[in-house]
Short mmCIF file of C-alpha atoms and ligand atoms in Angstrom, two decimals:
data_model
loop_
_atom_site.label_atom_id
_atom_site.label_comp_id
_atom_site.label_asym_id
_atom_site.label_seq_id
_atom_site.Cartn_x
_atom_site.Cartn_y
_atom_site.Cartn_z
CA MET A 90 0.00 0.00 0.00
CA THR A 91 1.22 3.49 -0.84
CA LYS A 92 1.62 5.70 2.22
CA LEU A 93 -0.89 8.55 2.30
CA ASP A 94 0.07 12.21 2.56
CA GLU A 95 -0.02 13.28 6.22
CA LYS A 96 -2.99 15.61 5.59
CA LEU A 97 -4.93 12.75 3.98
CA GLU A 98 -4.24 10.10 6.64
CA PRO A 99 -6.80 11.49 9.17
CA ILE A 100 -9.39 11.86 6.40
CA MET A 101 -8.99 8.18 5.51
CA ALA A 102 -9.16 7.21 9.19
CA GLU A 103 -12.44 9.13 9.53
CA VAL A 104 -13.90 7.43 6.43
CA PHE A 105 -13.00 4.05 7.99
CA ARG A 106 -14.54 5.05 11.32
CA ARG A 107 -17.86 6.37 10.11
CA ASN A 108 -18.33 3.76 7.35
CA ALA A 109 -17.37 0.69 9.36
CA ALA A 110 -17.60 -2.73 7.69
CA GLU A 111 -17.69 -1.31 4.16
CA PRO A 112 -14.41 -2.69 2.72
CA GLU A 113 -15.19 -1.93 -0.93
CA PHE A 114 -15.91 1.71 -0.10
CA HIS A 115 -12.67 1.97 1.89
CA GLN A 116 -10.77 0.45 -1.03
CA ALA A 117 -12.20 2.94 -3.56
CA VAL A 118 -11.56 5.96 -1.31
CA ARG A 119 -8.04 4.84 -0.47
CA GLU A 120 -7.12 4.44 -4.13
CA VAL A 121 -8.19 8.00 -4.89
CA LEU A 122 -6.55 9.49 -1.77
CA GLU A 123 -3.29 7.72 -2.65
CA SER A 124 -3.23 9.83 -5.82
CA LEU A 125 -4.15 13.13 -4.18
CA GLY A 126 -0.93 13.68 -2.21
CA ARG A 127 0.68 15.02 -5.39
CA VAL A 128 -2.25 17.38 -6.00
CA ILE A 129 -2.26 18.99 -2.58
CA ALA A 130 1.52 19.30 -2.64
CA LYS A 131 1.06 21.53 -5.70
CA ARG A 132 -2.28 23.05 -4.74
CA PRO A 133 -2.68 23.03 -0.93
CA ASP A 134 -5.88 25.09 -1.33
CA TYR A 135 -7.67 21.98 -2.62
CA ALA A 136 -7.56 20.63 0.93
CA ASP A 137 -9.19 23.81 2.36
CA ASP A 138 -12.76 23.98 3.71
CA ALA A 139 -12.86 20.23 4.28
CA LEU A 140 -13.22 19.81 0.52
CA ILE A 141 -11.78 16.28 0.46
CA GLU A 142 -13.85 15.24 3.49
CA ARG A 143 -16.96 16.52 1.70
CA ILE A 144 -16.08 14.61 -1.49
CA CYS A 145 -15.88 11.38 0.56
CA GLU A 146 -19.33 11.90 2.11
CA PRO A 147 -22.40 11.15 -0.07
CA GLU A 148 -24.86 14.03 -0.34
CA ARG A 149 -27.75 11.67 0.38
CA GLN A 150 -28.26 7.93 1.02
CA ILE A 151 -31.68 6.35 0.57
CA ILE A 152 -32.49 2.83 1.79
CA PHE A 153 -35.97 1.40 1.32
CA ARG A 154 -38.11 -1.73 1.52
CA VAL A 155 -39.06 -3.48 -1.71
CA PRO A 156 -41.94 -5.95 -1.22
CA TRP A 157 -42.98 -8.11 -4.17
CA GLN A 158 -44.92 -11.28 -4.97
CA ASP A 159 -43.52 -14.30 -6.81
CA ASP A 160 -45.53 -16.33 -9.32
CA LYS A 161 -46.89 -18.58 -6.58
CA GLY A 162 -48.19 -15.62 -4.57
CA ASN A 163 -45.46 -15.73 -1.89
CA VAL A 164 -44.35 -12.33 -0.65
CA HIS A 165 -40.64 -11.45 -0.60
CA ILE A 166 -38.80 -8.49 0.84
CA ASN A 167 -35.65 -6.97 -0.61
CA ARG A 168 -33.73 -3.88 0.23
CA GLY A 169 -33.41 -1.00 -2.24
CA PHE A 170 -30.63 1.61 -2.28
CA ARG A 171 -29.85 4.88 -3.99
CA VAL A 172 -26.73 6.78 -2.99
CA GLN A 173 -26.78 10.31 -4.42
CA PHE A 174 -23.08 10.98 -4.10
CA ASN A 175 -22.20 14.26 -5.71
CA SER A 176 -24.18 16.77 -7.80
CA ALA A 177 -21.53 19.47 -8.29
CA LEU A 178 -21.31 18.83 -12.04
CA GLY A 179 -24.91 17.88 -12.84
CA PRO A 180 -27.80 15.64 -11.78
CA TYR A 181 -26.78 12.44 -9.99
CA LYS A 182 -26.06 9.84 -12.68
CA GLY A 183 -25.21 6.17 -12.39
CA GLY A 184 -26.56 2.68 -12.76
CA ILE A 185 -28.78 0.34 -10.77
CA ARG A 186 -27.44 -3.08 -9.79
CA PHE A 187 -29.57 -6.12 -8.93
CA HIS A 188 -27.36 -8.78 -7.32
CA PRO A 189 -27.61 -10.68 -4.00
CA SER A 190 -24.23 -9.25 -2.91
CA VAL A 191 -25.51 -5.64 -2.99
CA ASN A 192 -25.23 -3.68 0.26
CA VAL A 193 -24.80 -0.03 1.12
CA GLY A 194 -20.97 -0.21 1.11
CA ILE A 195 -20.93 -1.60 -2.43
CA ILE A 196 -23.36 1.05 -3.67
CA LYS A 197 -21.24 3.73 -1.97
CA PHE A 198 -18.01 2.53 -3.60
CA LEU A 199 -19.76 2.53 -6.96
CA GLY A 200 -21.22 6.02 -6.40
CA PHE A 201 -17.83 7.37 -5.33
CA GLU A 202 -16.12 5.94 -8.44
CA GLN A 203 -18.97 7.18 -10.60
CA THR A 204 -18.45 10.79 -9.46
CA PHE A 205 -14.88 10.90 -10.83
CA LYS A 206 -15.71 8.79 -13.89
CA ASN A 207 -18.53 11.13 -14.86
CA ALA A 208 -16.25 14.13 -14.37
CA LEU A 209 -13.71 12.54 -16.73
CA THR A 210 -16.29 12.38 -19.53
CA GLY A 211 -16.35 16.19 -19.57
CA LEU A 212 -20.17 16.04 -19.69
CA PRO A 213 -22.49 17.71 -17.12
CA ILE A 214 -23.33 14.74 -14.90
CA GLY A 215 -22.90 14.21 -11.15
CA GLY A 216 -22.37 10.82 -9.50
CA GLY A 217 -24.81 8.32 -7.97
CA LYS A 218 -25.54 4.60 -7.83
CA GLY A 219 -28.37 2.35 -6.73
CA GLY A 220 -29.57 -1.17 -6.60
CA SER A 221 -31.01 -4.01 -4.61
CA ASP A 222 -29.98 -7.32 -3.08
CA PHE A 223 -32.66 -8.91 -5.28
CA ASP A 224 -31.37 -11.98 -7.20
CA PRO A 225 -32.87 -12.02 -10.71
CA LYS A 226 -31.42 -15.47 -11.55
CA GLY A 227 -34.16 -18.02 -12.22
CA ARG A 228 -36.97 -15.45 -11.90
CA SER A 229 -39.73 -15.36 -14.54
CA ASP A 230 -40.36 -12.32 -16.69
CA ALA A 231 -43.50 -11.54 -14.68
CA GLU A 232 -41.56 -11.69 -11.40
CA ILE A 233 -38.89 -9.35 -12.79
CA MET A 234 -41.61 -6.92 -13.87
CA ARG A 235 -43.32 -6.94 -10.48
CA PHE A 236 -40.01 -6.43 -8.72
CA CYS A 237 -39.04 -3.51 -10.99
CA GLN A 238 -42.45 -1.89 -10.48
CA SER A 239 -42.22 -2.16 -6.70
CA PHE A 240 -38.62 -0.88 -6.70
CA MET A 241 -39.59 2.13 -8.85
CA THR A 242 -42.70 2.87 -6.78
CA GLU A 243 -40.41 3.99 -3.98
CA LEU A 244 -37.42 5.21 -6.00
CA SER A 245 -39.52 7.44 -8.29
CA ARG A 246 -39.97 10.13 -5.63
CA HIS A 247 -36.17 10.68 -5.60
CA LEU A 248 -35.62 10.90 -9.37
CA GLY A 249 -36.10 13.41 -12.16
CA GLU A 250 -34.25 14.46 -15.31
CA TYR A 251 -32.74 17.41 -13.39
CA THR A 252 -32.33 15.49 -10.13
CA ASP A 253 -31.16 11.92 -10.53
CA VAL A 254 -30.97 9.76 -13.67
CA PRO A 255 -30.35 6.01 -13.20
CA ALA A 256 -29.37 3.44 -15.85
CA GLY A 257 -28.40 -0.26 -15.89
CA ASP A 258 -25.58 -2.18 -14.24
CA ILE A 259 -25.17 -5.84 -13.20
CA GLY A 260 -28.56 -7.59 -13.47
CA VAL A 261 -30.26 -4.54 -14.99
CA GLY A 262 -30.45 -4.29 -18.79
CA GLY A 263 -32.95 -3.12 -21.38
CA ARG A 264 -35.81 -5.28 -20.07
CA GLU A 265 -35.58 -3.95 -16.50
CA ILE A 266 -35.13 -0.32 -17.60
CA GLY A 267 -38.31 -0.69 -19.69
CA TYR A 268 -40.34 -1.94 -16.71
CA MET A 269 -38.93 0.81 -14.46
CA PHE A 270 -39.60 3.54 -17.02
CA GLY A 271 -43.15 2.25 -17.54
CA GLN A 272 -43.82 2.46 -13.80
CA TYR A 273 -42.23 5.91 -13.47
CA LYS A 274 -44.36 7.23 -16.33
CA ARG A 275 -47.50 5.81 -14.76
CA LEU A 276 -46.76 7.20 -11.29
CA THR A 277 -45.82 10.69 -12.43
CA ASN A 278 -48.15 11.05 -15.43
CA ARG A 279 -45.18 12.54 -17.31
CA TYR A 280 -43.37 11.27 -20.38
CA GLU A 281 -40.05 12.35 -18.91
CA ALA A 282 -37.73 10.38 -21.19
CA GLY A 283 -34.54 11.84 -19.67
CA VAL A 284 -35.19 10.33 -16.23
CA LEU A 285 -33.61 6.97 -17.12
CA THR A 286 -31.01 5.95 -19.71
CA GLY A 287 -30.35 2.66 -21.41
CA LYS A 288 -33.94 2.76 -22.66
CA GLY A 289 -35.09 0.70 -25.65
CA LEU A 290 -34.96 2.30 -29.09
CA SER A 291 -38.77 2.12 -29.37
CA TYR A 292 -39.32 4.60 -26.52
CA GLY A 293 -36.50 7.15 -26.37
CA GLY A 294 -33.29 5.15 -26.03
CA SER A 295 -30.05 6.04 -27.77
CA ARG A 296 -28.42 4.03 -30.51
CA ALA A 297 -25.04 2.66 -29.38
CA ARG A 298 -25.85 2.87 -25.64
CA LYS A 299 -26.04 -0.92 -25.33
CA GLU A 300 -22.66 -1.25 -27.02
CA ALA A 301 -21.08 1.82 -25.40
CA THR A 302 -19.25 0.48 -22.33
CA GLY A 303 -17.56 -2.38 -24.17
CA TYR A 304 -16.81 -0.36 -27.30
CA GLY A 305 -15.54 2.49 -25.12
CA ASN A 306 -13.15 0.28 -23.15
CA THR A 307 -11.85 -1.09 -26.45
CA TYR A 308 -11.19 2.44 -27.73
CA PHE A 309 -9.44 3.30 -24.47
CA VAL A 310 -7.17 0.24 -24.68
CA ASP A 311 -6.61 0.88 -28.39
CA SER A 312 -5.34 4.36 -27.48
CA MET A 313 -3.02 2.87 -24.83
CA LEU A 314 -1.69 0.35 -27.37
CA ALA A 315 -1.23 3.11 -29.98
CA SER A 316 0.86 5.08 -27.46
CA ARG A 317 3.33 2.18 -27.60
CA GLY A 318 3.09 1.88 -31.37
CA THR A 319 0.92 -1.23 -31.48
CA SER A 320 -2.74 -2.24 -31.89
CA PHE A 321 -5.27 -5.04 -31.23
CA ASP A 322 -4.42 -6.67 -34.54
CA GLY A 323 -3.41 -10.28 -33.93
CA LYS A 324 -3.52 -9.95 -30.11
CA ARG A 325 -4.91 -12.67 -27.84
CA VAL A 326 -7.55 -11.10 -25.62
CA SER A 327 -9.38 -12.47 -22.54
CA VAL A 328 -12.61 -10.82 -21.43
CA SER A 329 -14.14 -11.91 -18.12
CA GLY A 330 -17.92 -12.00 -17.75
CA SER A 331 -20.38 -12.53 -20.60
CA GLY A 332 -22.91 -9.79 -19.84
CA ASN A 333 -23.51 -6.44 -21.46
CA VAL A 334 -20.01 -5.02 -21.04
CA ALA A 335 -18.18 -8.25 -21.94
CA ILE A 336 -20.22 -9.00 -25.08
CA TYR A 337 -19.71 -5.59 -26.68
CA THR A 338 -16.05 -5.53 -25.67
CA MET A 339 -15.58 -8.78 -27.55
CA GLU A 340 -17.46 -7.40 -30.57
CA LYS A 341 -15.28 -4.29 -30.90
CA VAL A 342 -12.00 -6.09 -30.15
CA MET A 343 -12.80 -8.60 -32.90
CA SER A 344 -13.59 -5.81 -35.36
CA LEU A 345 -10.13 -4.37 -34.65
CA GLY A 346 -8.44 -7.70 -35.41
CA GLY A 347 -8.07 -9.10 -31.87
CA ARG A 348 -8.74 -12.77 -31.12
CA ILE A 349 -10.95 -13.44 -28.08
CA VAL A 350 -9.59 -16.59 -26.44
CA ALA A 351 -11.71 -16.74 -23.27
CA CYS A 352 -14.79 -15.38 -21.50
CA SER A 353 -16.71 -16.40 -18.36
CA ASP A 354 -19.66 -16.15 -16.01
CA SER A 355 -19.87 -16.60 -12.24
CA ASN A 356 -19.77 -20.43 -12.58
CA GLY A 357 -16.68 -20.83 -14.79
CA TYR A 358 -14.93 -19.91 -18.02
CA ILE A 359 -14.61 -21.12 -21.60
CA VAL A 360 -11.50 -21.19 -23.75
CA ASP A 361 -11.72 -21.21 -27.54
CA GLU A 362 -8.35 -21.09 -29.27
CA ASN A 363 -10.04 -20.54 -32.65
CA GLY A 364 -11.53 -17.30 -31.37
CA VAL A 365 -14.82 -17.09 -29.48
CA ASP A 366 -17.99 -17.37 -31.60
CA LEU A 367 -19.74 -14.23 -30.42
CA ASP A 368 -23.08 -15.00 -32.07
CA LEU A 369 -23.21 -18.15 -29.96
CA VAL A 370 -22.37 -16.22 -26.76
CA LYS A 371 -25.12 -13.69 -27.58
CA GLU A 372 -27.63 -16.47 -28.24
CA ILE A 373 -26.79 -18.16 -24.90
CA LYS A 374 -26.70 -14.97 -22.80
CA GLU A 375 -29.02 -12.44 -24.45
CA VAL A 376 -31.70 -14.80 -25.79
CA ARG A 377 -31.72 -18.01 -23.75
CA ARG A 378 -30.31 -16.47 -20.53
CA GLU A 379 -28.30 -19.66 -19.86
CA ARG A 380 -24.89 -20.49 -18.38
CA ILE A 381 -21.64 -20.03 -20.35
CA SER A 382 -20.95 -23.79 -19.92
CA GLU A 383 -23.51 -24.24 -22.74
CA TYR A 384 -20.96 -22.67 -25.10
CA ALA A 385 -18.55 -25.61 -25.03
CA ARG A 386 -21.43 -28.09 -25.39
CA LEU A 387 -22.92 -26.31 -28.43
CA ARG A 388 -19.64 -25.24 -30.08
CA GLY A 389 -18.00 -28.68 -29.79
CA THR A 390 -14.37 -29.34 -30.68
CA GLY A 391 -11.73 -26.67 -30.21
CA SER A 392 -13.34 -25.16 -27.14
CA HIS A 393 -13.62 -26.28 -23.53
CA TYR A 394 -15.30 -25.20 -20.30
CA ILE A 395 -13.64 -25.04 -16.90
CA ALA A 396 -15.94 -24.94 -13.89
CA GLY A 397 -14.72 -22.55 -11.18
CA GLY A 398 -11.04 -21.68 -11.55
CA SER A 399 -9.70 -18.40 -12.84
CA ILE A 400 -10.02 -17.12 -16.41
CA TRP A 401 -6.74 -15.26 -15.79
CA ASP A 402 -4.84 -18.56 -15.97
CA VAL A 403 -5.34 -18.41 -19.76
CA ALA A 404 -2.38 -16.77 -21.52
CA CYS A 405 -3.31 -13.50 -23.24
CA ASP A 406 -1.74 -10.26 -24.49
CA VAL A 407 -4.61 -8.04 -23.33
CA ALA A 408 -6.90 -8.65 -20.33
CA MET A 409 -10.26 -6.88 -20.10
CA PRO A 410 -11.95 -7.74 -16.78
CA SER A 411 -15.66 -7.03 -17.32
CA ALA A 412 -17.55 -8.93 -14.59
CA THR A 413 -17.36 -7.50 -11.06
CA GLN A 414 -15.26 -5.91 -8.30
CA ASN A 415 -12.10 -7.66 -7.03
CA GLU A 416 -12.39 -10.48 -9.58
CA LEU A 417 -8.69 -10.16 -10.54
CA THR A 418 -6.40 -10.76 -7.56
CA GLY A 419 -2.67 -10.38 -6.98
CA LYS A 420 -2.25 -14.07 -7.74
CA ASP A 421 -4.11 -13.63 -11.05
CA ALA A 422 -1.99 -10.58 -11.92
CA LYS A 423 1.22 -12.58 -11.31
CA MET A 424 -0.03 -15.32 -13.62
CA LEU A 425 -0.99 -12.82 -16.34
CA VAL A 426 2.41 -11.11 -16.09
CA LYS A 427 4.19 -14.46 -16.22
CA ASN A 428 2.25 -15.27 -19.38
CA GLY A 429 3.28 -11.98 -20.99
CA VAL A 430 0.20 -9.74 -20.63
CA PHE A 431 0.84 -6.36 -22.22
CA ALA A 432 -2.20 -4.22 -21.39
CA VAL A 433 -5.21 -4.32 -19.05
CA GLY A 434 -8.43 -2.31 -19.55
CA GLU A 435 -11.03 -2.46 -16.78
CA GLY A 436 -14.55 -2.81 -18.19
CA ALA A 437 -15.95 -3.55 -14.73
CA ASN A 438 -15.82 -1.21 -11.74
CA MET A 439 -12.76 -1.91 -9.54
CA PRO A 440 -12.22 -5.48 -10.85
CA SER A 441 -8.51 -5.50 -9.94
CA THR A 442 -7.49 -5.66 -6.29
CA PRO A 443 -4.91 -3.09 -5.08
CA ASP A 444 -2.27 -5.86 -5.12
CA ALA A 445 -3.07 -6.71 -8.72
CA ILE A 446 -2.75 -3.07 -9.80
CA ARG A 447 0.62 -2.78 -8.07
CA ILE A 448 1.89 -5.96 -9.75
CA PHE A 449 0.82 -4.75 -13.20
CA GLN A 450 2.38 -1.34 -12.73
CA GLU A 451 5.65 -2.73 -11.36
CA ALA A 452 5.86 -5.06 -14.35
CA GLY A 453 5.34 -2.16 -16.78
CA VAL A 454 1.95 -3.47 -17.99
CA MET A 455 -0.25 -0.65 -19.29
CA PHE A 456 -3.20 -0.43 -16.93
CA GLY A 457 -6.44 1.47 -17.70
CA PRO A 458 -8.52 1.85 -14.50
CA GLY A 459 -12.29 1.41 -14.69
CA LYS A 460 -13.21 4.99 -13.90
CA ALA A 461 -11.48 5.99 -17.14
CA ALA A 462 -11.68 2.88 -19.33
CA ASN A 463 -15.36 2.05 -18.77
CA ALA A 464 -16.66 5.64 -18.88
CA GLY A 465 -18.09 5.12 -22.38
CA GLY A 466 -21.33 3.70 -20.99
CA VAL A 467 -22.20 6.66 -18.83
CA ALA A 468 -20.89 9.09 -21.47
CA THR A 469 -23.34 7.63 -23.98
CA SER A 470 -26.05 7.84 -21.30
CA ALA A 471 -25.34 11.57 -21.23
CA LEU A 472 -25.70 11.59 -25.03
CA GLU A 473 -29.06 9.83 -24.56
CA MET A 474 -30.07 12.64 -22.16
CA GLN A 475 -29.06 15.19 -24.81
CA GLN A 476 -31.20 13.47 -27.44
CA ASN A 477 -34.15 13.28 -25.03
CA ALA A 478 -33.82 16.97 -24.09
CA SER A 479 -33.79 18.05 -27.72
CA ARG A 480 -36.46 15.47 -28.73
CA ASP A 481 -34.03 14.14 -31.29
CA SER A 482 -32.57 10.79 -32.28
CA TRP A 483 -29.10 10.41 -33.70
CA THR A 484 -27.76 7.72 -36.05
CA PHE A 485 -25.59 4.89 -34.78
CA GLU A 486 -22.59 6.29 -36.64
CA GLN A 487 -23.01 9.78 -35.20
CA THR A 488 -23.39 8.47 -31.65
CA GLU A 489 -20.50 6.05 -31.91
CA ALA A 490 -18.27 8.78 -33.35
CA ARG A 491 -19.01 10.97 -30.29
CA LEU A 492 -18.26 8.00 -28.02
CA GLU A 493 -14.93 7.36 -29.73
CA THR A 494 -13.90 11.02 -29.44
CA ILE A 495 -14.85 11.08 -25.74
CA MET A 496 -12.86 7.90 -24.99
CA ARG A 497 -9.75 9.05 -26.85
CA ASN A 498 -9.99 12.39 -25.00
CA ILE A 499 -10.26 10.60 -21.65
CA HIS A 500 -7.18 8.56 -22.53
CA ASP A 501 -5.22 11.66 -23.51
CA THR A 502 -6.36 13.59 -20.41
CA CYS A 503 -5.26 10.76 -18.11
CA ALA A 504 -1.90 10.44 -19.88
CA ALA A 505 -1.28 14.22 -19.86
CA THR A 506 -2.27 14.52 -16.17
CA ALA A 507 0.06 11.66 -15.22
CA ASP A 508 2.89 13.46 -17.07
CA GLU A 509 2.06 16.78 -15.42
CA TYR A 510 2.18 15.22 -11.94
CA GLY A 511 5.46 13.41 -12.53
CA ALA A 512 4.20 9.87 -13.10
CA PRO A 513 4.28 9.22 -16.87
CA GLY A 514 2.23 6.20 -17.94
CA ASP A 515 0.35 5.97 -14.62
CA TYR A 516 -3.27 6.06 -15.81
CA VAL A 517 -4.55 5.40 -12.27
CA LEU A 518 -2.96 8.58 -10.99
CA GLY A 519 -3.95 10.49 -14.14
CA ALA A 520 -7.62 9.43 -13.90
CA ASN A 521 -7.90 10.10 -10.18
CA ILE A 522 -6.31 13.53 -10.38
CA ALA A 523 -8.08 14.71 -13.54
CA GLY A 524 -11.48 13.53 -12.19
CA PHE A 525 -10.85 15.03 -8.76
CA VAL A 526 -9.76 18.43 -10.09
CA ARG A 527 -12.95 18.80 -12.17
CA VAL A 528 -15.21 17.95 -9.23
CA ALA A 529 -13.13 20.05 -6.80
CA GLU A 530 -13.21 23.15 -9.03
CA ALA A 531 -17.01 23.02 -9.27
CA MET A 532 -17.44 22.37 -5.54
CA ARG A 533 -15.23 25.33 -4.63
CA ALA A 534 -17.25 27.61 -6.89
CA LEU A 535 -20.52 26.52 -5.28
CA GLY A 536 -19.58 27.47 -1.71
CA VAL A 537 -19.71 25.22 1.35
CA ILE A 538 -22.28 22.67 0.20
P1 NDP B 16 -24.33 -7.95 -16.60
O1 NDP B 16 -25.29 -8.30 -15.55
O2 NDP B 16 -24.81 -7.75 -17.99
O3 NDP B 16 -23.16 -9.03 -16.66
C1 NDP B 16 -22.37 -9.31 -15.55
C2 NDP B 16 -21.42 -10.44 -15.88
O4 NDP B 16 -20.47 -10.56 -14.83
C3 NDP B 16 -22.11 -11.78 -15.99
O5 NDP B 16 -21.40 -12.60 -16.88
C4 NDP B 16 -22.01 -12.30 -14.55
O6 NDP B 16 -22.09 -13.71 -14.43
C5 NDP B 16 -20.64 -11.80 -14.15
N1 NDP B 16 -20.64 -11.58 -12.69
C6 NDP B 16 -21.43 -10.74 -11.99
N2 NDP B 16 -21.21 -10.82 -10.68
C7 NDP B 16 -20.24 -11.74 -10.55
C8 NDP B 16 -19.56 -12.26 -9.43
N3 NDP B 16 -19.86 -11.87 -8.17
N4 NDP B 16 -18.60 -13.19 -9.67
C9 NDP B 16 -18.30 -13.58 -10.94
N5 NDP B 16 -18.93 -13.12 -12.03
C10 NDP B 16 -19.87 -12.22 -11.84
O7 NDP B 16 -23.58 -6.63 -16.08
P2 NDP B 16 -22.71 -5.58 -16.90
O8 NDP B 16 -22.03 -6.23 -18.04
O9 NDP B 16 -23.57 -4.39 -17.15
O10 NDP B 16 -21.64 -5.13 -15.79
C11 NDP B 16 -20.37 -5.75 -15.65
C12 NDP B 16 -19.42 -4.82 -14.92
O11 NDP B 16 -19.27 -3.61 -15.67
C13 NDP B 16 -19.87 -4.36 -13.53
O12 NDP B 16 -18.73 -4.17 -12.72
C14 NDP B 16 -20.52 -2.99 -13.80
O13 NDP B 16 -20.52 -2.19 -12.65
C15 NDP B 16 -19.57 -2.47 -14.86
N6 NDP B 16 -20.07 -1.40 -15.72
C16 NDP B 16 -21.23 -1.52 -16.41
C17 NDP B 16 -21.66 -0.51 -17.26
C18 NDP B 16 -22.88 -0.63 -18.09
O14 NDP B 16 -23.14 0.28 -18.87
N7 NDP B 16 -23.65 -1.71 -18.00
C19 NDP B 16 -20.88 0.73 -17.39
C20 NDP B 16 -19.62 0.73 -16.69
C21 NDP B 16 -19.25 -0.30 -15.88
P3 NDP B 16 -23.45 -14.40 -13.90
O15 NDP B 16 -24.45 -14.20 -15.00
O16 NDP B 16 -23.08 -15.81 -13.68
O17 NDP B 16 -23.82 -13.67 -12.64
O1 2IT B 17 -20.88 1.97 -13.89
C1 2IT B 17 -21.41 2.66 -14.78
O2 2IT B 17 -20.81 3.62 -15.30
C2 2IT B 17 -22.74 2.27 -15.26
N1 2IT B 17 -23.26 1.25 -14.81
C3 2IT B 17 -23.46 3.11 -16.27
C4 2IT B 17 -24.09 4.30 -15.62
C5 2IT B 17 -24.98 5.14 -16.50
O3 2IT B 17 -25.63 6.01 -15.93
O4 2IT B 17 -25.04 4.94 -17.72
#
């Protein structure tokens, strides 16, 4: 662990004290504070007026009961969350996660990361995150709809296109956003399209939003590779997960000439040395909603499935973790380095443990942290808000071109900031400092809020 600046040490201690038993939140805060020593050495005024303490404290945290009925008429209770972290730059913006592991500490870490990520996009969006410990696995379509309606019945009173604008995350995709938007519209009697993003194209969604996080991470990594005079062409690439982010990462990497050798879900991973058949992955995950083990069974020779284990045991040139937090450990990083990994781009939020990041950086592996590399999803959400506000609808090409420009700018901003603060090539430091400075400047201008 990097030692914190002496002004930042008590701030971290206070975050630990008042947010006890929230290890993911501590981890996210610590990573940002580790970068800020260099900022306050140059600009001590950024530590005035408890600015950093305020940035670490969410503006508002909402926790609520979500009762719903299953298909047999049994009543279940889940817990709903929305953490409205920071609105200095715009309305709270960030996804909703449905996963049994969700708790307030996880939503807080995600909201904290989101604040800096959204700042990096250069678009006018603040940071927030929400979700529930509801487990959608094995639930019927009708159960999912009833859950989403109950969740939105409470959440709706806290939202609004100028207040707070959720989108998807783990366990929440187009289907769930549709049910939540339908319920919001019914409760408010307003067709307020800009209150949610990731909507379907039939009712106000943006082209390229579904693809945006994966495509965006691919553009970010492509920019990192270009800075060392290389590209995806001919590279072996592993992508963990097989959900929204993973699928569209694989699609863009393949279009740039990379070969996807492995992908996964929470039960195990598949290896396909001939290059993963993405149509088959889409059929299994987007249409049938089945396990990735089906891939090896349906694809046959040349591919195999490994239950459990670590996808990072597979040798690759580029690793793109796109499943969940802390899925890539120090042990995994050592294995990847041993097998010659060249670049890592985080599609997921905080997928690499602090140990893993240190091992990559010490080995000279280019490392794109999630808050920069996966910002394409939320950036395209902001483009969806723009289209909704102007009652317009852009083409796929136009939207993707904006996404590509935004991602290449984020890459260049992180690289330039790392240079400016004396750590060339350190995208973690560059992303943390560039994101922080944007939020800090706005907060200072707004007074003590
Ligand atoms: P999905 O629900 O579409 O897919 C999640 C994938 O990750 C699934 O393959 C899932 O496997 C796997 N996964 C989830 N939880 C775990 C776990 N605890 N252990 C192992 N595997 C797990 O979600 P997304 O693709 O939308 O999100 C993936 C990551 O990307 C998350 O970290 C999210 O926060 C981040 N992200 C998402 C954005 C978006 O626009 N959707 C934007 C930026 C970041 P299984 O089906 O078996 O659970
Ligand atoms: O983590 C993320 O950036 C997201 N889940 C997307 C958020 C959004 O509002 O599009």
